[in-house]
Short mmCIF file of C-alpha atoms in Angstrom, two decimals:
data_model
loop_
_atom_site.label_atom_id
_atom_site.label_comp_id
_atom_site.label_asym_id
_atom_site.label_seq_id
_atom_site.Cartn_x
_atom_site.Cartn_y
_atom_site.Cartn_z
CA UNK A 185 98.62 55.83 -54.65
CA UNK A 186 96.54 52.72 -55.34
CA UNK A 187 98.58 49.60 -55.81
CA UNK A 188 97.22 46.90 -58.11
CA UNK A 189 99.07 43.63 -57.73
CA UNK A 190 99.45 41.35 -60.73
CA UNK A 191 97.52 38.10 -60.45
CA UNK A 192 100.84 36.38 -60.28
CA UNK A 193 103.38 38.60 -58.67
CA UNK A 194 106.68 38.41 -60.44
CA UNK A 195 109.08 37.17 -57.84
CA UNK A 196 112.17 35.03 -57.95
CA UNK A 197 115.35 34.33 -56.08
CA UNK A 198 118.81 34.00 -57.58
CA UNK A 199 122.38 33.92 -56.36
CA UNK A 200 124.79 36.34 -57.97
CA UNK A 201 128.48 35.52 -58.02
CA UNK A 202 130.78 38.48 -58.52
CA UNK A 203 134.44 37.74 -59.05
CA UNK A 204 136.89 40.63 -59.07
CA UNK A 205 140.63 40.27 -59.53
CA UNK A 206 142.91 42.72 -57.78
CA UNK A 207 145.93 43.05 -55.54
CA UNK A 208 147.80 45.57 -53.45
CA UNK A 209 151.53 46.22 -53.30
CA UNK A 210 153.22 43.70 -51.08
CA UNK A 211 150.14 41.48 -50.78
CA UNK A 212 149.59 38.37 -52.93
CA UNK A 213 146.40 38.44 -55.00
CA UNK A 214 143.44 36.54 -53.62
CA UNK A 215 142.58 33.35 -55.55
CA UNK A 216 139.70 33.82 -57.98
CA UNK A 217 137.45 31.48 -59.91
CA UNK A 218 135.53 31.97 -63.12
CA UNK A 219 131.83 32.80 -63.21
CA UNK A 220 130.95 29.30 -64.47
CA UNK A 221 133.06 27.66 -61.78
CA UNK A 222 131.38 29.73 -59.10
CA UNK A 223 127.95 28.59 -60.24
CA UNK A 224 129.06 24.96 -59.93
CA UNK A 225 130.09 25.43 -56.30
CA UNK A 226 127.52 24.13 -53.83
CA UNK A 227 127.30 27.50 -52.09
CA UNK A 228 127.00 29.43 -55.35
CA UNK A 229 124.44 27.45 -57.30
CA UNK A 230 121.47 29.00 -59.01
CA UNK A 231 118.05 28.11 -57.69
CA UNK A 232 116.84 24.91 -59.34
CA UNK A 233 113.51 24.60 -61.12
CA UNK A 234 111.51 21.41 -60.53
CA UNK A 235 114.66 19.61 -59.46
CA UNK A 236 116.70 20.72 -62.47
CA UNK A 237 119.10 23.56 -63.15
CA UNK A 238 117.72 26.44 -65.27
CA UNK A 239 118.06 25.79 -69.02
CA UNK A 240 120.85 27.39 -71.01
CA UNK A 241 119.98 30.29 -73.29
CA UNK A 242 121.90 31.55 -76.32
CA UNK A 243 120.08 34.89 -76.13
CA UNK A 244 122.41 36.69 -78.51
CA UNK A 245 121.93 34.36 -81.49
CA UNK A 246 118.21 33.57 -81.50
CA UNK A 247 115.20 35.36 -83.00
CA UNK A 248 112.59 33.71 -80.75
CA UNK A 249 112.68 32.50 -77.17
CA UNK A 250 112.66 28.72 -76.55
CA UNK A 251 109.11 27.36 -76.23
CA UNK A 252 107.26 24.02 -76.43
CA UNK A 253 105.86 22.79 -79.76
CA UNK A 254 102.49 24.25 -80.86
CA UNK A 255 103.03 27.36 -78.73
CA UNK A 256 103.15 30.79 -80.35
CA UNK A 257 106.82 31.79 -80.40
CA UNK A 258 107.88 34.86 -78.43
CA UNK A 259 110.30 37.21 -80.24
CA UNK A 260 113.42 38.27 -78.39
CA UNK A 261 112.85 41.64 -76.65
CA UNK A 262 115.24 43.56 -78.93
CA UNK A 263 113.77 42.29 -82.21
CA UNK A 264 113.51 45.13 -84.73
CA UNK A 265 109.98 46.47 -85.16
CA UNK A 266 108.60 44.62 -82.15
CA UNK A 267 105.61 46.50 -80.76
CA UNK A 268 104.15 46.54 -77.28
CA UNK A 269 107.37 46.13 -75.33
CA UNK A 270 107.84 48.16 -72.15
CA UNK A 271 111.61 48.65 -72.26
CA UNK A 272 113.56 51.91 -72.22
CA UNK A 273 115.33 52.79 -75.46
CA UNK A 274 118.71 53.24 -73.78
CA UNK A 275 118.96 49.55 -72.86
CA UNK A 276 117.07 47.82 -75.66
CA UNK A 277 120.15 47.13 -77.81
CA UNK A 278 122.64 46.61 -74.99
CA UNK A 279 122.77 42.84 -74.48
CA UNK A 280 125.82 41.41 -76.27
CA UNK A 281 128.44 39.12 -74.76
CA UNK A 282 131.32 41.17 -76.16
CA UNK A 283 130.07 44.08 -74.05
CA UNK A 284 130.26 42.01 -70.86
CA UNK A 285 126.79 40.44 -70.57
CA UNK A 286 126.51 36.95 -69.08
CA UNK A 287 123.50 34.75 -68.40
CA UNK A 288 122.60 34.39 -64.72
CA UNK A 289 119.11 32.88 -64.79
CA UNK A 290 116.50 31.70 -67.29
CA UNK A 291 113.04 30.11 -67.30
CA UNK A 292 112.40 29.89 -71.06
CA UNK A 293 112.49 26.25 -72.21
CA UNK A 294 111.02 23.80 -74.73
CA UNK A 295 108.90 21.76 -72.32
CA UNK A 296 106.86 24.21 -70.23
CA UNK A 297 105.55 27.78 -70.42
CA UNK A 298 105.75 29.98 -67.33
CA UNK A 299 103.72 33.11 -66.77
CA UNK A 300 105.69 35.15 -66.04
CA UNK A 301 108.75 33.95 -67.94
CA UNK A 302 112.05 35.75 -67.52
CA UNK A 303 115.79 35.66 -67.99
CA UNK A 304 118.51 37.59 -66.18
CA UNK A 305 121.80 39.00 -67.47
CA UNK A 306 124.76 40.41 -65.55
CA UNK A 307 127.36 42.79 -66.97
CA UNK A 308 130.79 41.88 -65.59
CA UNK A 309 132.27 45.21 -66.71
CA UNK A 310 129.59 47.54 -65.34
CA UNK A 311 128.31 45.58 -62.35
CA UNK A 312 124.72 45.80 -63.63
CA UNK A 313 122.10 43.10 -63.23
CA UNK A 314 119.16 43.18 -65.64
CA UNK A 315 116.02 41.07 -65.92
CA UNK A 316 113.72 40.72 -68.93
CA UNK A 317 110.17 39.69 -68.02
CA UNK A 318 107.47 38.43 -70.39
CA UNK A 319 103.98 37.90 -69.03
CA UNK A 320 100.30 38.01 -69.98
CA UNK A 321 97.56 39.33 -67.70
CA UNK A 322 93.86 38.36 -68.00
CA UNK A 323 92.85 42.00 -68.38
CA UNK A 324 94.35 45.45 -68.66
CA UNK A 325 95.29 47.10 -65.37
CA UNK A 326 94.48 50.79 -64.80
CA UNK A 327 98.11 51.59 -64.14
CA UNK A 328 100.02 54.77 -64.90
CA UNK A 329 103.43 53.30 -64.11
CA UNK A 330 105.25 50.14 -63.15
CA UNK A 331 107.39 49.83 -60.04
CA UNK A 332 110.25 47.36 -59.65
CA UNK A 333 111.47 46.33 -56.22
CA UNK A 334 114.75 44.51 -55.57
CA UNK A 335 115.26 43.18 -52.05
CA UNK A 336 118.04 41.31 -50.26
CA UNK A 337 116.74 38.48 -48.12
CA UNK A 338 118.28 35.95 -45.80
CA UNK A 339 120.31 36.08 -42.62
CA UNK A 340 123.27 37.75 -44.38
CA UNK A 341 121.16 40.30 -46.25
CA UNK A 342 121.60 43.16 -43.75
CA UNK A 343 125.39 42.67 -43.83
CA UNK A 344 125.75 42.86 -47.62
CA UNK A 345 126.56 46.13 -49.44
CA UNK A 346 125.31 44.67 -52.74
CA UNK A 347 122.45 47.17 -53.24
CA UNK A 348 124.22 50.28 -51.94
CA UNK A 349 125.13 51.66 -55.38
CA UNK A 350 121.57 51.26 -56.65
CA UNK A 351 120.07 53.03 -53.66
CA UNK A 352 121.85 56.38 -53.56
CA UNK A 353 124.68 58.50 -54.95
CA UNK A 354 126.42 59.19 -51.64
CA UNK A 355 127.14 56.02 -49.68
CA UNK A 356 128.05 55.54 -46.02
CA UNK A 357 130.46 52.65 -45.70
CA UNK A 358 128.91 51.54 -42.42
CA UNK A 359 125.29 51.62 -43.62
CA UNK A 360 123.88 49.01 -46.00
CA UNK A 361 120.69 49.14 -48.05
CA UNK A 362 118.56 46.02 -48.35
CA UNK A 363 115.87 47.33 -50.68
CA UNK A 364 115.87 49.47 -53.83
CA UNK A 365 113.09 50.44 -56.22
CA UNK A 366 112.60 51.92 -59.66
CA UNK A 367 109.55 53.37 -61.43
CA UNK A 368 108.94 53.30 -65.18
CA UNK A 369 106.18 55.20 -66.98
CA UNK A 370 104.59 52.18 -68.67
CA UNK A 371 101.14 50.67 -68.39
CA UNK A 372 100.43 46.96 -68.01
CA UNK A 373 99.01 45.40 -71.15
CA UNK A 374 96.59 42.47 -71.32
CA UNK A 375 98.50 41.16 -74.33
CA UNK A 376 101.87 39.51 -73.94
CA UNK A 377 104.58 42.12 -73.45
CA UNK A 378 108.25 42.41 -72.57
CA UNK A 379 109.30 44.41 -69.50
CA UNK A 380 112.85 45.04 -68.34
CA UNK A 381 114.88 47.00 -65.84
CA UNK A 382 118.32 46.87 -64.28
CA UNK A 383 120.15 47.81 -61.08
CA UNK A 384 123.81 48.45 -60.33
CA UNK A 385 125.34 46.03 -57.84
CA UNK A 386 128.18 46.79 -55.46
CA UNK A 387 130.95 44.24 -54.96
CA UNK A 388 130.51 42.03 -51.93
CA UNK A 389 133.65 39.99 -51.20
CA UNK A 390 131.64 37.55 -49.09
CA UNK A 391 129.09 36.59 -51.75
CA UNK A 392 130.88 33.50 -53.05
CA UNK A 393 131.46 32.32 -49.46
CA UNK A 394 127.83 32.73 -48.38
CA UNK A 395 125.31 29.91 -48.47
CA UNK A 396 122.49 30.38 -50.97
CA UNK A 397 119.82 30.32 -48.26
CA UNK A 398 121.52 33.13 -46.34
CA UNK A 399 121.70 35.68 -49.17
CA UNK A 400 118.97 35.91 -51.80
CA UNK A 401 117.70 38.48 -54.28
CA UNK A 402 113.94 38.97 -54.57
CA UNK A 403 112.72 40.92 -57.61
CA UNK A 404 109.06 41.99 -57.87
CA UNK A 405 106.93 44.05 -60.25
CA UNK A 406 103.79 45.98 -59.37
CA UNK A 407 101.56 48.25 -61.49
CA UNK A 408 100.64 51.53 -59.81
CA UNK A 409 98.07 54.24 -60.37
CA UNK A 410 98.36 57.77 -59.00
CA UNK A 411 94.77 58.93 -58.67
CA UNK A 412 95.27 62.13 -56.69
CA UNK A 413 98.09 64.37 -55.50
CA UNK A 414 97.47 66.69 -52.55
CA UNK A 415 99.89 69.39 -51.41
CA UNK A 416 99.47 70.74 -47.89
CA UNK A 417 100.95 73.90 -46.43
CA UNK A 418 101.35 77.58 -47.25
CA UNK A 419 104.04 79.08 -49.44
CA UNK A 420 104.69 82.81 -49.29
CA UNK A 421 107.37 85.03 -50.75
CA UNK A 422 108.18 87.60 -53.39
CA UNK A 423 110.47 87.41 -56.40
CA UNK A 424 111.52 90.71 -57.93
CA UNK A 425 114.10 91.70 -60.52
CA UNK A 426 114.67 92.46 -64.17
CA UNK A 427 115.17 89.96 -66.94
CA UNK A 428 117.53 91.21 -69.61
CA UNK A 429 119.05 89.79 -72.75
CA UNK A 430 122.50 90.81 -73.85
CA UNK A 431 122.86 92.09 -77.39
CA UNK A 432 124.89 89.57 -79.39
CA UNK A 433 128.43 90.64 -80.11
CA UNK A 434 129.43 90.82 -83.77
CA UNK A 435 132.75 89.23 -84.54
CA UNK A 436 134.51 89.87 -87.85
CA UNK A 437 137.51 88.11 -89.24
CA UNK A 438 139.61 90.14 -91.60
CA UNK A 439 142.11 88.46 -93.89
#
């Protein structure tokens, strides 16, 4: 498999705060804080951009993404009839606040254009984190698919179970996963396009207590091309038998 890296590799770091309320019989419930309060805590802040916090985004009630004056506006990724987007149909219309989606990170603003630009949502009901990327490449890449890689970094990364649900169906409680990937059958376009994917996150009770520098999420995109598949080895065996089809049974109802 030949791996063609984008001129600017899509990579960012963000802190995810997961707050779950629960209690056991005989034990008082642990104190909880809201999502917004967690982001204001010094150990739970989002990564700043150029010395400022990421801009707010009312993604549910806009038709175009925020952009500077005299810049061609970018439609929201779920706009009806929008062509060229590289987003699976099963997630394209799933973005509303009433369904649990909250803004985690955003780079779209009215003063500067980033390439890539992106915003991240988290579903508090499903434990899913999703990122929408918009970027333009100088030329088309000979890719047959796009791979997404989500990695936990920092000193506390190996101790966090955050990516365990996204990595496998059967999970060992004493074995954590620090890296997960996903492949989508889309090609990279040289015109501006939307790309999106999501991963399920497991609850980590230590997240809100961990310093930002010790636990980070790194999300990257790479176009791939499979030029040749080679199978080695010898397969032998015989399959014998008879294939039959049962005659349908006629059922009558007499009144």
